[in-house]
Short mmCIF file of C-alpha atoms and ligand atoms in Angstrom, two decimals:
data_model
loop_
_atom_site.label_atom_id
_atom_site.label_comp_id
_atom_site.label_asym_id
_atom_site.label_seq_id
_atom_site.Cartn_x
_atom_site.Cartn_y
_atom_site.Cartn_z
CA UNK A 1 -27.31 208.44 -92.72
CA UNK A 2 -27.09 211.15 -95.30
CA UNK A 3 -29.95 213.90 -94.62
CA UNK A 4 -32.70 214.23 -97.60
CA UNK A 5 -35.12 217.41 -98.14
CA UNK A 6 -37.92 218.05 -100.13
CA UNK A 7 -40.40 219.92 -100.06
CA UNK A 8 -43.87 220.75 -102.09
CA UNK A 9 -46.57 223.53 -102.52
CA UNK A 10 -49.97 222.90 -101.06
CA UNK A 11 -52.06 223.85 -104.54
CA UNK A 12 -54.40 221.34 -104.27
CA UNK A 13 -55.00 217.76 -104.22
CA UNK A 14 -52.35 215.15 -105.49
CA UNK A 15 -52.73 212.81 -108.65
CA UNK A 16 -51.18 209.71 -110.19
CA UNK A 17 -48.65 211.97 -111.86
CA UNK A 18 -47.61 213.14 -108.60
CA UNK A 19 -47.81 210.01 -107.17
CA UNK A 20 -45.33 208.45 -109.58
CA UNK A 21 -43.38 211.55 -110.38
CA UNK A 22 -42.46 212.42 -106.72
CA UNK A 23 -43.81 210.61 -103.52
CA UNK A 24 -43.32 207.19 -104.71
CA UNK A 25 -39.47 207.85 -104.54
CA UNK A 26 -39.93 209.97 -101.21
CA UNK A 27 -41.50 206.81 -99.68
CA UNK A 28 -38.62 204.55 -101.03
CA UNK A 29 -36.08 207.42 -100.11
CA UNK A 30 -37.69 206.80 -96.10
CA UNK A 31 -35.65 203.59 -95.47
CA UNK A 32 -32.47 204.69 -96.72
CA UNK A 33 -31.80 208.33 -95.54
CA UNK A 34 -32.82 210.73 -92.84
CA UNK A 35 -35.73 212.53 -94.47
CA UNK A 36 -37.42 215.87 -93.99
CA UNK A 37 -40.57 216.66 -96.14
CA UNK A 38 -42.46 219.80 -95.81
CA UNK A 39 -45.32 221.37 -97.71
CA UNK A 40 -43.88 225.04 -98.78
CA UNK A 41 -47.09 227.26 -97.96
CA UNK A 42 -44.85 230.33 -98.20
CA UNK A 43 -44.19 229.08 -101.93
CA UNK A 44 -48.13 228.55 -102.83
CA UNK A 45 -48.11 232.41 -101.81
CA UNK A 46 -45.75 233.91 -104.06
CA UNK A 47 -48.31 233.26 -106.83
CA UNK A 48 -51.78 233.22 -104.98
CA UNK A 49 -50.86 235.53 -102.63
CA UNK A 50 -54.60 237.47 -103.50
CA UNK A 51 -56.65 234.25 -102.58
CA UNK A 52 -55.16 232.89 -99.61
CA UNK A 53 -58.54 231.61 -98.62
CA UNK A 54 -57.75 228.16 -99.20
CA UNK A 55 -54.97 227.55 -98.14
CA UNK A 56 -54.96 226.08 -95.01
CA UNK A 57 -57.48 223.41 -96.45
CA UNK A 58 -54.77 222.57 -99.18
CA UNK A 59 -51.79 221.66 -96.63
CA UNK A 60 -54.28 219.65 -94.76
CA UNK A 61 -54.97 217.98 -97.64
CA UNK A 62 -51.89 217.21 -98.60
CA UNK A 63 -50.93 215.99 -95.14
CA UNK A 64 -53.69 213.31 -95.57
CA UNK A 65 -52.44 212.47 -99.51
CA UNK A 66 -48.77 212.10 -98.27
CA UNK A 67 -49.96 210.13 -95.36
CA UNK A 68 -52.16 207.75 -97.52
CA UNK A 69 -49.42 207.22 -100.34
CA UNK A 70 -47.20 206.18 -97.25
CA UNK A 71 -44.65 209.00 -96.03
CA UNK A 72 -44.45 207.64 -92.32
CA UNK A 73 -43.92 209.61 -89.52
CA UNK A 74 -41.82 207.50 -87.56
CA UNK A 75 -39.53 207.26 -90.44
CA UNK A 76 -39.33 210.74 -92.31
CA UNK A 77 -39.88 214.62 -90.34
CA UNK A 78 -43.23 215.78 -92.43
CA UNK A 79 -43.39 219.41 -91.37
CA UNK A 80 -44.69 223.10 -92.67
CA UNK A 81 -42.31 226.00 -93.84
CA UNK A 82 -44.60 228.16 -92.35
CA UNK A 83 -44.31 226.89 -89.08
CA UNK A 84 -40.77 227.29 -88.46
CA UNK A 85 -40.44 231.55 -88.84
CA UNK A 86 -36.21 230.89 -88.93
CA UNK A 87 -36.70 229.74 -92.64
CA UNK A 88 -37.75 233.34 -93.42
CA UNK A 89 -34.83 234.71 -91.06
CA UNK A 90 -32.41 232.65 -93.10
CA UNK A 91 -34.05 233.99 -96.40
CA UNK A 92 -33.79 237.61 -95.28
CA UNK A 93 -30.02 237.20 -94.55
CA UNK A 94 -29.52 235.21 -97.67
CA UNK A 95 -31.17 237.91 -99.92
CA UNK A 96 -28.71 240.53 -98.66
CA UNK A 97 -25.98 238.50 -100.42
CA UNK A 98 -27.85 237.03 -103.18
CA UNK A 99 -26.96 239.45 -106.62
CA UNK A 100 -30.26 240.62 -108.40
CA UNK A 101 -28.80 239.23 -111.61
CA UNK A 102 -28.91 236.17 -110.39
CA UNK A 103 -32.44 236.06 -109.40
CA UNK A 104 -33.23 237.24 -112.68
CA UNK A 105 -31.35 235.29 -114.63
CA UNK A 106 -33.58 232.08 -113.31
CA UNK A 107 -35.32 230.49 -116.16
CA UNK A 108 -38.34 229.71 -114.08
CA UNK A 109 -38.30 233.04 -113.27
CA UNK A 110 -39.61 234.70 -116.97
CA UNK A 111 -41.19 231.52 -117.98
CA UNK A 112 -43.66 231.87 -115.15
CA UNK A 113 -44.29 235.03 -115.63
CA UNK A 114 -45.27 234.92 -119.46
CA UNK A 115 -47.24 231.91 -118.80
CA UNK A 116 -48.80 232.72 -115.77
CA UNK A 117 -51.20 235.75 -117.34
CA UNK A 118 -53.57 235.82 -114.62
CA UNK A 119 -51.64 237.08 -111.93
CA UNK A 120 -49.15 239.91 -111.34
CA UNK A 121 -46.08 238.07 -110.65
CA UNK A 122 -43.79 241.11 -110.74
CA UNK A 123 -43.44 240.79 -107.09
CA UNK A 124 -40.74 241.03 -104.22
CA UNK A 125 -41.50 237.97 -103.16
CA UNK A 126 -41.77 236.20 -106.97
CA UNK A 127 -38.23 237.05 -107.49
CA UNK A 128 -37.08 235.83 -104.37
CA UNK A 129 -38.72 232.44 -104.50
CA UNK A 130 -35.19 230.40 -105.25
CA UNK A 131 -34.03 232.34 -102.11
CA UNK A 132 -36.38 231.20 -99.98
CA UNK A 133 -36.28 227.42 -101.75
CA UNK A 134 -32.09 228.01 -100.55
CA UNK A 135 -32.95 228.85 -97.07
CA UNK A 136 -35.59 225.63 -96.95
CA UNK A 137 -32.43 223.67 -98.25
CA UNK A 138 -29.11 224.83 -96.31
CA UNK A 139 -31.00 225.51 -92.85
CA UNK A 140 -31.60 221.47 -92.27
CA UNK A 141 -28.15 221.22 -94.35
CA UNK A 142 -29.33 218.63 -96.22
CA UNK A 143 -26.95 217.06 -98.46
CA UNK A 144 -29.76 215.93 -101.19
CA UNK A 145 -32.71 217.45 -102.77
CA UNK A 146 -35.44 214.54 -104.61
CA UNK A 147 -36.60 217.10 -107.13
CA UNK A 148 -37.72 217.09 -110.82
CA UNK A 149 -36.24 218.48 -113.64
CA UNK A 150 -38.33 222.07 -113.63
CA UNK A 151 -36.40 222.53 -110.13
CA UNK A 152 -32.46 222.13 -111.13
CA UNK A 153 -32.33 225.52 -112.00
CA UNK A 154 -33.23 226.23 -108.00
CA UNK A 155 -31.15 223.82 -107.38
CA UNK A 156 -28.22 225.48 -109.02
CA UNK A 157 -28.78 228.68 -107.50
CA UNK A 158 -28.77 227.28 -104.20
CA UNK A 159 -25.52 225.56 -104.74
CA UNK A 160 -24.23 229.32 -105.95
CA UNK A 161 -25.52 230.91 -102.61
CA UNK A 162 -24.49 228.28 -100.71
CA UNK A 163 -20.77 229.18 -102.33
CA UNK A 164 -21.11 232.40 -102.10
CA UNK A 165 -22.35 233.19 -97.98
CA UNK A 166 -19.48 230.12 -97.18
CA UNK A 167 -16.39 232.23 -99.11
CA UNK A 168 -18.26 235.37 -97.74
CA UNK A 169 -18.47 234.71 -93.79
CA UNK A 170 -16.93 231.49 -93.14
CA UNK A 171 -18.10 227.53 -94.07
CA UNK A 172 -21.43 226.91 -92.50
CA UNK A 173 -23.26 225.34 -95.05
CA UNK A 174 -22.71 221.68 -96.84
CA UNK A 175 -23.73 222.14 -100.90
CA UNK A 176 -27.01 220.10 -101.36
CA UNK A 177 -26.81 218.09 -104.43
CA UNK A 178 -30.20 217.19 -106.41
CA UNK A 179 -31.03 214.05 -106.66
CA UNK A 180 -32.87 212.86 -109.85
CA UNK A 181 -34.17 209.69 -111.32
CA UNK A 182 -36.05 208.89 -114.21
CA UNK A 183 -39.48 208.84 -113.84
CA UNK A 184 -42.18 207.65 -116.41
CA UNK A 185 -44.60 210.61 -117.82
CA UNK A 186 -47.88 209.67 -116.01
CA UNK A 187 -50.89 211.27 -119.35
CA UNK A 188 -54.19 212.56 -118.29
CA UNK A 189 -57.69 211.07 -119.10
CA UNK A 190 -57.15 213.00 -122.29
CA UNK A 191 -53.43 212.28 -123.15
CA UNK A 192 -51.93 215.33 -122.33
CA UNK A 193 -49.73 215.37 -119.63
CA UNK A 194 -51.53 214.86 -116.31
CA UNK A 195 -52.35 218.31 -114.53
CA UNK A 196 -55.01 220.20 -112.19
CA UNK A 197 -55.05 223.05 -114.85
CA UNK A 198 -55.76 220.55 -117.83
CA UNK A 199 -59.14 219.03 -115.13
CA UNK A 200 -57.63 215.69 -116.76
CA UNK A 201 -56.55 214.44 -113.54
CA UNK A 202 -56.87 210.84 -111.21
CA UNK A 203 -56.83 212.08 -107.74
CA UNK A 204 -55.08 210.07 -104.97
CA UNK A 205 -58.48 211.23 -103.00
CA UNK A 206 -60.65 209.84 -105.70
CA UNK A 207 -62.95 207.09 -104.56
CA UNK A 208 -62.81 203.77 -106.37
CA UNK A 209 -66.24 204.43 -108.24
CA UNK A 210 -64.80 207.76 -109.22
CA UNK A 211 -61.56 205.97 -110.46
CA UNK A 212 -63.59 203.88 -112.15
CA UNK A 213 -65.94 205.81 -114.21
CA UNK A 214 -62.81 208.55 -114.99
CA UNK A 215 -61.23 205.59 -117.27
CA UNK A 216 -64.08 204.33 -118.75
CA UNK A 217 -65.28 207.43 -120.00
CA UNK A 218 -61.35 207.99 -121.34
CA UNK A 219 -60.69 209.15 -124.95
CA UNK A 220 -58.89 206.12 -126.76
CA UNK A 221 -57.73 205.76 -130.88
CA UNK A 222 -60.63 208.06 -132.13
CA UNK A 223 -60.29 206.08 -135.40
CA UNK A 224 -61.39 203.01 -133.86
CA UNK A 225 -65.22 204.14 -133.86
CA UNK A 226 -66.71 200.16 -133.81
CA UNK A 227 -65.70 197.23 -132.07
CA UNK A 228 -64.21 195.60 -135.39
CA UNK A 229 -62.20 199.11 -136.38
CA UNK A 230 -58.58 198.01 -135.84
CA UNK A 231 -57.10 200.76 -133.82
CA UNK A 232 -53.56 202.17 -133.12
CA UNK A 233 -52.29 201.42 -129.26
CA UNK A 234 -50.11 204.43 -129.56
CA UNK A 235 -52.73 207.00 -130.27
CA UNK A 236 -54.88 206.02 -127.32
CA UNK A 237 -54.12 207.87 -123.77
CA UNK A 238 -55.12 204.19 -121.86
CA UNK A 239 -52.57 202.98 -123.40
CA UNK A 240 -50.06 205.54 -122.13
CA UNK A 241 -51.35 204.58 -119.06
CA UNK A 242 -50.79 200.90 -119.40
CA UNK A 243 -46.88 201.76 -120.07
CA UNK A 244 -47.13 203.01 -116.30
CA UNK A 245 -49.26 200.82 -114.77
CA UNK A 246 -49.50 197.60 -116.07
CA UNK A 247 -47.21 194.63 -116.47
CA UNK A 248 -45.31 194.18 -119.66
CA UNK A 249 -46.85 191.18 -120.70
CA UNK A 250 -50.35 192.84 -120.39
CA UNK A 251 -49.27 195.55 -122.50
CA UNK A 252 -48.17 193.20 -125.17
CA UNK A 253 -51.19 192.00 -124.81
CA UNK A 254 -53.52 195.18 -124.88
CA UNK A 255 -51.32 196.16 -127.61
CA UNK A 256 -51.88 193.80 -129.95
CA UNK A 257 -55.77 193.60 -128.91
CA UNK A 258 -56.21 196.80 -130.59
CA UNK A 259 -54.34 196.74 -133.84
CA UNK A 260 -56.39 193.31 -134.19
CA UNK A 261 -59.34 194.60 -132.88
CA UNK A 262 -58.97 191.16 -131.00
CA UNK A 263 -60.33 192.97 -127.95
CA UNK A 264 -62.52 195.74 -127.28
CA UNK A 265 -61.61 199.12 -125.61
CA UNK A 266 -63.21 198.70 -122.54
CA UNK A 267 -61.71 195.23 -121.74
CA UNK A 268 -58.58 197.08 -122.17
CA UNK A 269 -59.32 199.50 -119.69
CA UNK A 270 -60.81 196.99 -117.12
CA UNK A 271 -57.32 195.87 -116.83
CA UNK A 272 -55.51 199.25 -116.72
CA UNK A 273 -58.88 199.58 -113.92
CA UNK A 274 -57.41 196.47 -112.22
CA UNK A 275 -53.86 197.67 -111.80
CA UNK A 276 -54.68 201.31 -110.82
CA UNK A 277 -56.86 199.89 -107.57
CA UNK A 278 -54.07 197.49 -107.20
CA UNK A 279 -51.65 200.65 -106.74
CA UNK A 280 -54.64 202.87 -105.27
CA UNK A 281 -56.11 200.02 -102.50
CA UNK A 282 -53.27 201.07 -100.01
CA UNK A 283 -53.53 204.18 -100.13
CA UNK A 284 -57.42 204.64 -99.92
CA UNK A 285 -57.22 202.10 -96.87
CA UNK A 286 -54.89 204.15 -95.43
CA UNK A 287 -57.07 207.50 -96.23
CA UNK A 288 -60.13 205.91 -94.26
CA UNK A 289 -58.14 205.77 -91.18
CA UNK A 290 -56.36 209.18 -91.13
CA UNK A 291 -59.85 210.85 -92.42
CA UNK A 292 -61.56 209.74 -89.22
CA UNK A 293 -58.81 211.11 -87.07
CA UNK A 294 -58.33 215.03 -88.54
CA UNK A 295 -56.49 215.30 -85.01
CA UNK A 296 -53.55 213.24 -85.64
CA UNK A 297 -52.91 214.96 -88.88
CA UNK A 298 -52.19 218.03 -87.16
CA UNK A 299 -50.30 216.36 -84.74
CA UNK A 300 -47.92 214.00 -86.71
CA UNK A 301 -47.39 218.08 -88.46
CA UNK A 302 -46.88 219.64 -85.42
CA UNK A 303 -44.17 216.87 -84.24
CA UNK A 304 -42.52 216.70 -86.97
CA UNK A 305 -42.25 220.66 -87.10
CA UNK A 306 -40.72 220.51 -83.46
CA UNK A 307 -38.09 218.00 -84.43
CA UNK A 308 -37.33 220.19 -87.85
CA UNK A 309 -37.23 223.50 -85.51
CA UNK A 310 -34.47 222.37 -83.26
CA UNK A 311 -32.00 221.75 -86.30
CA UNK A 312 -33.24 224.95 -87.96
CA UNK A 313 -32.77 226.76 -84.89
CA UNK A 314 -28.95 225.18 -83.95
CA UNK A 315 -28.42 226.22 -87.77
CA UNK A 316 -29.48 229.70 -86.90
CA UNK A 317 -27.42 230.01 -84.30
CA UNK A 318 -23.99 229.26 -86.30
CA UNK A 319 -25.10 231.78 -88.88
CA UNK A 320 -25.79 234.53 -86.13
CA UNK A 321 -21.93 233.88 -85.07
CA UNK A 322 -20.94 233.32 -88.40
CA UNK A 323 -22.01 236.74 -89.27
CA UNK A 324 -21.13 237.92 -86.47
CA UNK A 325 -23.99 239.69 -85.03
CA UNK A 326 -23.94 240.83 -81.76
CA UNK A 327 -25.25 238.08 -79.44
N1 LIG B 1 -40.17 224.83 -105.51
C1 LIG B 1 -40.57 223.48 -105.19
C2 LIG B 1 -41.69 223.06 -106.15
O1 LIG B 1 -42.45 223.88 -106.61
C3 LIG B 1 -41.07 223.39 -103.78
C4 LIG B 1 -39.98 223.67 -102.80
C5 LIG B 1 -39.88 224.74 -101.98
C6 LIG B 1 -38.85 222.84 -102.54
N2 LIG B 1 -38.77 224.65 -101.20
C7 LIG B 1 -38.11 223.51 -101.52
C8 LIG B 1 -38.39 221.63 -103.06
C9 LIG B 1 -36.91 222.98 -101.05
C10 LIG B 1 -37.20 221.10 -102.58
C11 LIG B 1 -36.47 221.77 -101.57
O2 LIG B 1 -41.81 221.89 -106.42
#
């Protein structure tokens, strides 16, 4: 079985847009490769590196979301970067080879910068995030990366350094490949995209009533003020939802409703309500039994890290020889 890695930063709790966006496919990824998924606390600190107060809360967190949505640990390594100390030996050797202009050159790299205003990202470590994302990768030589779009240009510059230390010493590494698929956009409660910083967000750690009460209270067509207004499905954010979530009969259905007015808004939403338990029941059964056991989280991590170190460790090893320091 072909070896998959992927790996996220602990920056708070997960949502739907995660959900669908990323661990959905990690779960379905479980049966058909040999997985590795890690939460990239070294990441989170390149841009909160001066509130670090939090984060050991976040990757517990996150243990317990992947957990719930149904990573399992008898099928897929779950580990932390931080945990394993010969990802930041393989970054330090990679950065020696790894041109400045390069690093520069990363679109992520400026972007984040200008739109991240609150924080000094003109940092060592800032720049050398893609190196460190290459070390994650090409120590478990992992042949592909689940990703979204915002990470092929990471993904490129791996494949580049991967090149580049295989001409220079000798071939050690395999080049990782990204592997995308097409994922629906997943709005918030207000139809923008669904994000912590928009606070427009369906939490995978929200409780039913709370799941509940976030759609009610959603924005839909503002121009359909009374029950009898005929309203437009496409300008209301439930209905964005519905594409997602909900059968395509019911969002015939739903669709027609409104520009009728044949049904109100909130009988719309108590079926969008139906089909996000549907999704959500799982995973808050699951939550209920990993919550009571805070031990086993930190175990099924600290297995999984010890089964991630040994490869990380063998790959160390070749790279020592490869570069032929003295052993
Ligand atoms: N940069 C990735 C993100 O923000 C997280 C990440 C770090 C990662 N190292 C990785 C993803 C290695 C895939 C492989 O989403």
């Amino acid at each position: 079985m072909d070896r998959v890695l992927s790996g996220m930063q602990p920056s708070g709790r997960l949502h739907l847009g995660n959900l669908v966006g990323a661990l959905q496919n990690w779960v379905r990824l479980q049966d058909k490769y040999e997985c590795y998924y890690f939460i990239a606390d070294w990441h989170a600190l390149t841009t909160h590196y001066t509130d670090t107060s939090k984060i050991g809360d976040y990757v517990h967190g996150m243990l317990i979301d992947w957990l719930s949505a149904g990573l399992d640990p008898e099928k897929s390594t779950i580990f932390i970067q931080s945990w394993i100390p010969e990802h930041a030996e393989l970054h330090v050797l990679l950065s020696m080879m790894t041109p400045l202009g390069w690093l520069e050159r990363v679109p992520t790299y400026k972007e984040k910068q200008e739109e991240i205003k609150d924080k000094d990202l003109g940092t060592y470590g800032f720049l050398g995030y893609p190196v460190l994302q290459s070390a994650d990768i090409l120590i478990y030589r992992a042949k592909h990366v689940p990703v979204g779009v915002d990470q092929l240009p990471h993904l490129e510059i791996t494949r580049e350094i991967c090149r580049r230390f295989n001409f220079l010493y000798g071939e050690v590494f395999p080049e990782p490949e990204g592997l995308l698929t097409e994922f629906p956009k997943v709005v918030g409660l207000d139809g923008r995209k669904m994000s912590k910083s928009y606070d427009n967000c369906i939490y995978l750690s929200d409780t039913p009533e709370e799941v509940e009460k976030k759609i009610k209270t959603m924005m839909t067509d503002p121009h359909r003020v009374r029950r009898t207004d005929k309203g437009d499905p496409e300008l209301s954010p439930v209905y964005q939802l519905h594409k997602v979530f909900s059968t395509k009969e019911e969002q015939a259905e739903v669709a027609e409703g409104c520009r009728t007015a044949g049904i109100g808004c909130l009988d719309c939403k108590r079926i969008l309500i139906k089909n996000i338990f549907n999704l959500l029941e799982p995973i808050w059964n699951r939550r209920k039994v990993f919550l009571e056991k805070p031990d086993l989280i930190r175990e099924i991590a600290l297995r999984g890290t010890e089964k991630a170190k040994d490869i990380a460790i063998k790959t160390m090893g070749d790279v020592r020889k490869t570069l032929k320091l003295y052993m």
